[in-house]
């Protein structure tokens, strides 16, 4: 177990992810490929190694997932298009300064076509609805500079229906509060400048209660700690300016204890296998906690803060001050 961040090993781990094409797990995870590229690139940028992956190769992959008929992106060539993979593609292209490669108007049309009469968004043409997809739509439209085409009141009204007595939010109206759904709802409301819809004292209490004695955070009561909640919980607390409501030192120690000291990468908890999903969200949590030498992360968009600031989209979130050592 290491008590410091093993940046060179994490960079090497992410660079090697594309070398496993002979392994079954690589092909079984094809439905997550676009998201994984976004996770890996964002993680590298947070560590200050955004050039560790080939830019042109990455852009070519993203564009190979464009579906000309649908006007959106899939997670892998010849897969069905989806709102989540479309958002990841937009984020990747923005971080690689290549958004000029896409037809913004067609993407906006695709996104808006997925909003249901209730205000919720479906993820694709097959109709699954979830507050995650509300966030994906709001985030993507904001990044594309087309938020003015969204029916904001209808969208906010659905998020309001998903708010629970404990201040949290569920994946649909009436569902149990969950930290990841809290993030997507709070972040969407932040983008829409509607944080007045959040019961902030109650929600921040609920979020602070997610910390367990070992320092890790869980997603809901009576569940195990998991590194990914280092972002889901911290991002919401950061947006609501309540990061000091958790023990940052204990959480930092928990994240660092989940590193793979041999192959690199971060796992869900100590002793488990690392993956790029937990690697990005562990690093995102450390950035919000002010860990030394990391790049500032915008908790609303989960992208480098400088990129969001250059777009004029920064909201009033606060991270802990970046330490020098």
Tab-separated table of C-alpha atoms in Angstrom:
chain	number	residue	atom	x	y	z
A	1	UNK	CA	0.000	0.000	0.000
A	2	UNK	CA	1.333	3.420	-0.977
A	3	UNK	CA	0.733	6.682	0.849
A	4	UNK	CA	1.574	8.807	-2.210
A	5	UNK	CA	0.126	9.006	-5.709
A	6	UNK	CA	1.995	6.777	-8.167
A	7	UNK	CA	1.620	9.004	-11.215
A	8	UNK	CA	4.133	7.279	-13.571
A	9	UNK	CA	2.518	3.897	-12.964
A	10	UNK	CA	-0.987	5.228	-13.526
A	11	UNK	CA	0.096	6.876	-16.779
A	12	UNK	CA	1.682	3.607	-17.922
A	13	UNK	CA	-1.435	1.683	-16.897
A	14	UNK	CA	-3.721	3.896	-19.007
A	15	UNK	CA	-1.365	3.832	-21.994
A	16	UNK	CA	-1.349	0.018	-21.895
A	17	UNK	CA	-5.147	-0.343	-21.907
A	18	UNK	CA	-5.268	-0.377	-25.682
A	19	UNK	CA	-2.650	-3.145	-25.891
A	20	UNK	CA	-5.009	-5.857	-24.627
A	21	UNK	CA	-6.914	-6.471	-27.860
A	22	UNK	CA	-6.103	-10.188	-27.636
A	23	UNK	CA	-7.928	-10.498	-24.316
A	24	UNK	CA	-11.603	-11.445	-24.092
A	25	UNK	CA	-12.285	-8.683	-21.557
A	26	UNK	CA	-11.282	-6.069	-24.134
A	27	UNK	CA	-14.009	-7.192	-26.521
A	28	UNK	CA	-16.596	-7.782	-23.806
A	29	UNK	CA	-16.212	-4.119	-22.796
A	30	UNK	CA	-16.651	-2.702	-26.317
A	31	UNK	CA	-19.948	-1.124	-25.242
A	32	UNK	CA	-17.932	1.116	-22.891
A	33	UNK	CA	-15.088	1.992	-25.270
A	34	UNK	CA	-15.999	5.633	-25.899
A	35	UNK	CA	-16.555	6.216	-22.192
A	36	UNK	CA	-13.245	4.496	-21.379
A	37	UNK	CA	-11.371	6.792	-23.763
A	38	UNK	CA	-12.966	9.787	-22.027
A	39	UNK	CA	-12.067	8.375	-18.585
A	40	UNK	CA	-8.483	7.659	-19.631
A	41	UNK	CA	-7.880	11.016	-21.319
A	42	UNK	CA	-9.380	12.964	-18.416
A	43	UNK	CA	-7.281	11.002	-15.929
A	44	UNK	CA	-4.131	11.744	-17.916
A	45	UNK	CA	-4.979	15.439	-18.131
A	46	UNK	CA	-5.563	15.602	-14.367
A	47	UNK	CA	-2.099	14.110	-13.865
A	48	UNK	CA	-0.569	16.549	-16.354
A	49	UNK	CA	0.156	13.888	-19.003
A	50	UNK	CA	-2.462	14.617	-21.636
A	51	UNK	CA	0.025	13.852	-24.422
A	52	UNK	CA	0.558	10.247	-23.291
A	53	UNK	CA	-1.953	8.987	-25.874
A	54	UNK	CA	-1.825	9.656	-29.619
A	55	UNK	CA	-4.154	12.581	-30.363
A	56	UNK	CA	-4.828	11.774	-34.020
A	57	UNK	CA	-5.509	8.115	-33.296
A	58	UNK	CA	-7.950	9.099	-30.558
A	59	UNK	CA	-9.826	11.565	-32.762
A	60	UNK	CA	-9.986	9.011	-35.581
A	61	UNK	CA	-11.526	6.474	-33.201
A	62	UNK	CA	-14.133	8.953	-31.989
A	63	UNK	CA	-15.111	9.886	-35.531
A	64	UNK	CA	-15.313	6.202	-36.520
A	65	UNK	CA	-18.171	5.964	-34.009
A	66	UNK	CA	-20.203	8.709	-35.702
A	67	UNK	CA	-23.501	7.452	-37.097
A	68	UNK	CA	-24.372	9.595	-40.098
A	69	UNK	CA	-27.982	8.442	-40.168
A	70	UNK	CA	-28.663	9.084	-36.464
A	71	UNK	CA	-26.539	12.204	-36.068
A	72	UNK	CA	-24.861	10.947	-32.885
A	73	UNK	CA	-22.075	8.731	-31.558
A	74	UNK	CA	-21.963	5.102	-30.496
A	75	UNK	CA	-19.586	3.596	-27.972
A	76	UNK	CA	-17.834	1.537	-30.655
A	77	UNK	CA	-18.035	1.357	-34.457
A	78	UNK	CA	-21.196	-0.434	-35.641
A	79	UNK	CA	-22.887	-0.159	-32.229
A	80	UNK	CA	-26.134	1.712	-31.674
A	81	UNK	CA	-25.868	5.415	-30.855
A	82	UNK	CA	-26.468	6.519	-27.280
A	83	UNK	CA	-26.672	9.777	-25.361
A	84	UNK	CA	-23.881	8.736	-22.969
A	85	UNK	CA	-21.377	7.878	-25.701
A	86	UNK	CA	-22.354	11.070	-27.536
A	87	UNK	CA	-21.519	13.145	-24.461
A	88	UNK	CA	-18.195	11.326	-24.039
A	89	UNK	CA	-17.357	11.969	-27.697
A	90	UNK	CA	-18.095	15.687	-27.290
A	91	UNK	CA	-15.927	15.830	-24.156
A	92	UNK	CA	-13.029	14.024	-25.843
A	93	UNK	CA	-13.146	16.258	-28.917
A	94	UNK	CA	-13.276	19.386	-26.746
A	95	UNK	CA	-10.291	18.236	-24.694
A	96	UNK	CA	-8.425	17.507	-27.939
A	97	UNK	CA	-9.479	20.833	-29.492
A	98	UNK	CA	-11.259	19.039	-32.328
A	99	UNK	CA	-14.947	19.855	-31.823
A	100	UNK	CA	-14.963	21.372	-35.320
A	101	UNK	CA	-15.119	17.809	-36.627
A	102	UNK	CA	-18.777	17.373	-35.612
A	103	UNK	CA	-22.111	18.558	-36.963
A	104	UNK	CA	-23.402	20.419	-33.926
A	105	UNK	CA	-26.873	20.956	-35.322
A	106	UNK	CA	-27.453	17.260	-35.925
A	107	UNK	CA	-26.228	16.313	-32.450
A	108	UNK	CA	-28.536	18.890	-30.867
A	109	UNK	CA	-31.467	17.484	-32.839
A	110	UNK	CA	-30.619	13.952	-31.649
A	111	UNK	CA	-30.363	15.034	-28.006
A	112	UNK	CA	-33.614	16.996	-27.991
A	113	UNK	CA	-35.451	14.114	-29.687
A	114	UNK	CA	-34.807	11.994	-26.581
A	115	UNK	CA	-36.673	14.240	-24.130
A	116	UNK	CA	-39.937	12.675	-22.990
A	117	UNK	CA	-43.196	14.515	-22.158
A	118	UNK	CA	-42.376	14.208	-18.419
A	119	UNK	CA	-39.105	16.093	-18.922
A	120	UNK	CA	-36.821	13.097	-18.426
A	121	UNK	CA	-34.469	11.982	-21.214
A	122	UNK	CA	-34.143	8.532	-22.719
A	123	UNK	CA	-30.628	7.264	-23.373
A	124	UNK	CA	-31.443	6.095	-26.881
A	125	UNK	CA	-34.254	5.075	-29.188
A	126	UNK	CA	-35.030	2.031	-27.043
A	127	UNK	CA	-36.463	4.273	-24.339
A	128	UNK	CA	-34.631	3.636	-21.052
A	129	UNK	CA	-35.021	6.753	-18.887
A	130	UNK	CA	-32.833	7.898	-16.016
A	131	UNK	CA	-31.682	11.140	-14.393
A	132	UNK	CA	-28.212	10.231	-15.681
A	133	UNK	CA	-29.487	10.917	-19.175
A	134	UNK	CA	-30.944	14.245	-18.084
A	135	UNK	CA	-27.441	15.224	-16.984
A	136	UNK	CA	-25.879	13.910	-20.203
A	137	UNK	CA	-28.280	16.012	-22.263
A	138	UNK	CA	-27.825	19.183	-20.209
A	139	UNK	CA	-24.034	18.770	-20.104
A	140	UNK	CA	-23.736	18.122	-23.834
A	141	UNK	CA	-26.013	20.995	-24.851
A	142	UNK	CA	-24.064	23.313	-22.563
A	143	UNK	CA	-20.697	22.274	-24.005
A	144	UNK	CA	-22.069	22.756	-27.520
A	145	UNK	CA	-23.350	26.232	-26.659
A	146	UNK	CA	-26.945	25.207	-27.382
A	147	UNK	CA	-28.524	25.163	-23.926
A	148	UNK	CA	-30.989	27.796	-25.067
A	149	UNK	CA	-32.730	25.153	-27.206
A	150	UNK	CA	-33.633	23.053	-24.145
A	151	UNK	CA	-37.011	23.272	-22.415
A	152	UNK	CA	-35.437	24.180	-19.087
A	153	UNK	CA	-38.597	24.342	-17.018
A	154	UNK	CA	-39.764	20.908	-18.136
A	155	UNK	CA	-36.312	19.490	-17.391
A	156	UNK	CA	-36.101	21.060	-13.940
A	157	UNK	CA	-39.638	19.921	-13.127
A	158	UNK	CA	-38.639	16.289	-13.669
A	159	UNK	CA	-35.518	16.621	-11.521
A	160	UNK	CA	-37.707	18.136	-8.808
A	161	UNK	CA	-39.939	15.046	-8.929
A	162	UNK	CA	-36.881	12.859	-8.248
A	163	UNK	CA	-35.972	14.714	-5.026
A	164	UNK	CA	-36.536	12.711	-1.834
A	165	UNK	CA	-37.258	13.514	1.817
A	166	UNK	CA	-33.550	13.029	2.693
A	167	UNK	CA	-32.507	15.721	0.201
A	168	UNK	CA	-31.117	13.190	-2.253
A	169	UNK	CA	-32.225	12.203	-5.743
A	170	UNK	CA	-33.066	8.882	-7.368
A	171	UNK	CA	-32.632	7.563	-10.907
A	172	UNK	CA	-36.338	8.074	-11.599
A	173	UNK	CA	-39.165	9.726	-9.699
A	174	UNK	CA	-39.860	7.727	-6.516
A	175	UNK	CA	-36.539	5.852	-6.536
A	176	UNK	CA	-34.138	5.627	-3.589
A	177	UNK	CA	-31.532	8.369	-3.147
A	178	UNK	CA	-28.126	7.401	-4.493
A	179	UNK	CA	-24.895	9.404	-4.527
A	180	UNK	CA	-24.320	9.042	-8.266
A	181	UNK	CA	-27.858	10.265	-8.978
A	182	UNK	CA	-27.309	13.119	-6.532
A	183	UNK	CA	-24.308	14.177	-8.601
A	184	UNK	CA	-26.109	14.105	-11.936
A	185	UNK	CA	-29.110	16.026	-10.595
A	186	UNK	CA	-27.080	18.618	-8.672
A	187	UNK	CA	-24.674	19.118	-11.585
A	188	UNK	CA	-27.529	19.460	-14.076
A	189	UNK	CA	-29.216	22.024	-11.827
A	190	UNK	CA	-25.893	23.869	-11.478
A	191	UNK	CA	-25.538	24.102	-15.263
A	192	UNK	CA	-29.119	25.357	-15.499
A	193	UNK	CA	-28.531	27.873	-12.667
A	194	UNK	CA	-31.303	26.245	-10.631
A	195	UNK	CA	-29.575	25.113	-7.435
A	196	UNK	CA	-32.501	26.710	-5.603
A	197	UNK	CA	-34.233	23.360	-6.218
A	198	UNK	CA	-31.810	21.610	-3.837
A	199	UNK	CA	-32.535	21.229	-0.120
A	200	UNK	CA	-28.909	22.028	0.585
A	201	UNK	CA	-28.676	21.560	4.388
A	202	UNK	CA	-30.444	18.193	4.289
A	203	UNK	CA	-28.615	16.946	1.197
A	204	UNK	CA	-25.166	17.970	2.446
A	205	UNK	CA	-25.878	16.183	5.730
A	206	UNK	CA	-26.880	13.054	3.753
A	207	UNK	CA	-23.735	13.288	1.626
A	208	UNK	CA	-21.443	13.722	4.638
A	209	UNK	CA	-23.046	10.622	6.179
A	210	UNK	CA	-21.678	8.583	3.284
A	211	UNK	CA	-18.192	8.544	4.863
A	212	UNK	CA	-17.326	5.309	6.674
A	213	UNK	CA	-14.808	4.797	9.512
A	214	UNK	CA	-12.070	3.743	7.065
A	215	UNK	CA	-12.398	7.095	5.261
A	216	UNK	CA	-14.069	5.765	2.122
A	217	UNK	CA	-17.457	6.872	0.861
A	218	UNK	CA	-20.452	4.762	-0.053
A	219	UNK	CA	-23.346	5.519	-2.374
A	220	UNK	CA	-26.219	4.942	0.041
A	221	UNK	CA	-26.727	3.767	3.616
A	222	UNK	CA	-25.531	0.287	4.659
A	223	UNK	CA	-23.353	-0.191	1.557
A	224	UNK	CA	-19.608	-0.724	1.203
A	225	UNK	CA	-17.166	2.067	0.463
A	226	UNK	CA	-16.059	2.491	-3.153
A	227	UNK	CA	-13.442	4.794	-4.684
A	228	UNK	CA	-15.826	6.017	-7.408
A	229	UNK	CA	-17.929	7.786	-4.769
A	230	UNK	CA	-14.878	9.925	-4.078
A	231	UNK	CA	-16.100	11.820	-7.112
A	232	UNK	CA	-19.885	11.396	-6.941
A	233	UNK	CA	-20.078	12.627	-3.347
A	234	UNK	CA	-17.238	15.162	-3.463
A	235	UNK	CA	-18.432	16.730	-6.701
A	236	UNK	CA	-21.864	17.446	-5.240
A	237	UNK	CA	-20.345	18.800	-2.026
A	238	UNK	CA	-17.954	20.926	-4.083
A	239	UNK	CA	-20.802	22.365	-6.176
A	240	UNK	CA	-22.655	23.186	-2.933
A	241	UNK	CA	-19.479	24.561	-1.269
A	242	UNK	CA	-19.509	21.992	1.539
A	243	UNK	CA	-16.338	19.969	0.923
A	244	UNK	CA	-15.229	20.581	4.501
A	245	UNK	CA	-18.151	18.457	5.736
A	246	UNK	CA	-16.138	15.246	5.220
A	247	UNK	CA	-12.750	14.161	6.615
A	248	UNK	CA	-10.555	14.881	3.604
A	249	UNK	CA	-7.404	13.347	5.078
A	250	UNK	CA	-9.072	10.000	5.751
A	251	UNK	CA	-10.667	9.934	2.305
A	252	UNK	CA	-7.363	10.748	0.635
A	253	UNK	CA	-5.723	7.879	2.493
A	254	UNK	CA	-8.477	5.501	1.378
A	255	UNK	CA	-8.104	6.455	-2.303
A	256	UNK	CA	-4.329	6.064	-2.188
A	257	UNK	CA	-4.670	2.671	-0.483
A	258	UNK	CA	-6.680	1.403	-3.473
A	259	UNK	CA	-3.789	1.955	-5.917
A	260	UNK	CA	-2.184	-1.044	-7.618
A	261	UNK	CA	1.450	-0.474	-6.701
A	262	UNK	CA	2.722	-2.911	-9.344
A	263	UNK	CA	0.719	-2.391	-12.539
A	264	UNK	CA	-0.756	1.023	-11.778
A	265	UNK	CA	-4.394	2.031	-11.801
A	266	UNK	CA	-6.859	2.421	-8.935
A	267	UNK	CA	-9.427	-0.159	-7.811
A	268	UNK	CA	-12.809	0.214	-6.146
A	269	UNK	CA	-11.211	-0.653	-2.805
A	270	UNK	CA	-7.842	-1.950	-1.530
A	271	UNK	CA	-6.871	-5.383	-2.819
A	272	UNK	CA	-9.176	-5.456	-5.854
A	273	UNK	CA	-8.224	-5.242	-9.521
A	274	UNK	CA	-7.795	-1.704	-10.903
A	275	UNK	CA	-9.816	-0.351	-13.812
A	276	UNK	CA	-9.906	2.923	-15.713
A	277	UNK	CA	-13.346	3.855	-14.299
A	278	UNK	CA	-12.128	3.877	-10.692
A	279	UNK	CA	-8.797	5.371	-11.763
A	280	UNK	CA	-10.382	8.524	-13.181
A	281	UNK	CA	-12.823	8.985	-10.320
A	282	UNK	CA	-10.153	8.349	-7.699
A	283	UNK	CA	-7.940	10.961	-9.345
A	284	UNK	CA	-10.900	13.332	-9.689
A	285	UNK	CA	-11.547	13.001	-5.970
A	286	UNK	CA	-7.900	13.666	-5.147
A	287	UNK	CA	-7.923	16.760	-7.357
A	288	UNK	CA	-10.967	18.159	-5.546
A	289	UNK	CA	-9.232	17.414	-2.236
A	290	UNK	CA	-6.294	19.619	-3.265
A	291	UNK	CA	-3.762	16.804	-3.706
A	292	UNK	CA	-0.358	18.260	-4.727
A	293	UNK	CA	0.657	18.633	-8.394
A	294	UNK	CA	-2.690	17.593	-9.879
A	295	UNK	CA	-4.583	19.746	-12.375
A	296	UNK	CA	-7.782	21.464	-11.217
A	297	UNK	CA	-10.927	19.530	-12.130
A	298	UNK	CA	-14.325	21.094	-12.775
A	299	UNK	CA	-16.758	18.977	-10.703
A	300	UNK	CA	-19.795	20.013	-12.744
A	301	UNK	CA	-18.492	18.718	-16.088
A	302	UNK	CA	-15.743	16.336	-14.840
A	303	UNK	CA	-13.221	17.915	-17.175
A	304	UNK	CA	-10.117	20.044	-16.605
A	305	UNK	CA	-11.260	23.329	-15.082
A	306	UNK	CA	-9.240	25.437	-17.520
A	307	UNK	CA	-11.194	24.078	-20.494
A	308	UNK	CA	-14.540	24.882	-18.891
A	309	UNK	CA	-13.334	28.336	-17.873
A	310	UNK	CA	-12.203	29.044	-21.446
A	311	UNK	CA	-15.722	28.200	-22.610
A	312	UNK	CA	-17.155	30.659	-20.084
A	313	UNK	CA	-19.115	27.895	-18.348
A	314	UNK	CA	-17.598	27.853	-14.860
A	315	UNK	CA	-20.074	27.734	-11.985
A	316	UNK	CA	-19.557	28.720	-8.345
A	317	UNK	CA	-18.059	25.467	-7.077
A	318	UNK	CA	-15.149	25.320	-4.642
A	319	UNK	CA	-12.452	22.670	-4.249
A	320	UNK	CA	-9.995	22.470	-1.384
A	321	UNK	CA	-6.882	24.589	-1.833
A	322	UNK	CA	-4.150	22.849	-3.830
A	323	UNK	CA	-1.364	21.809	-1.455
A	324	UNK	CA	2.277	22.131	-2.445
A	325	UNK	CA	3.396	18.984	-0.628
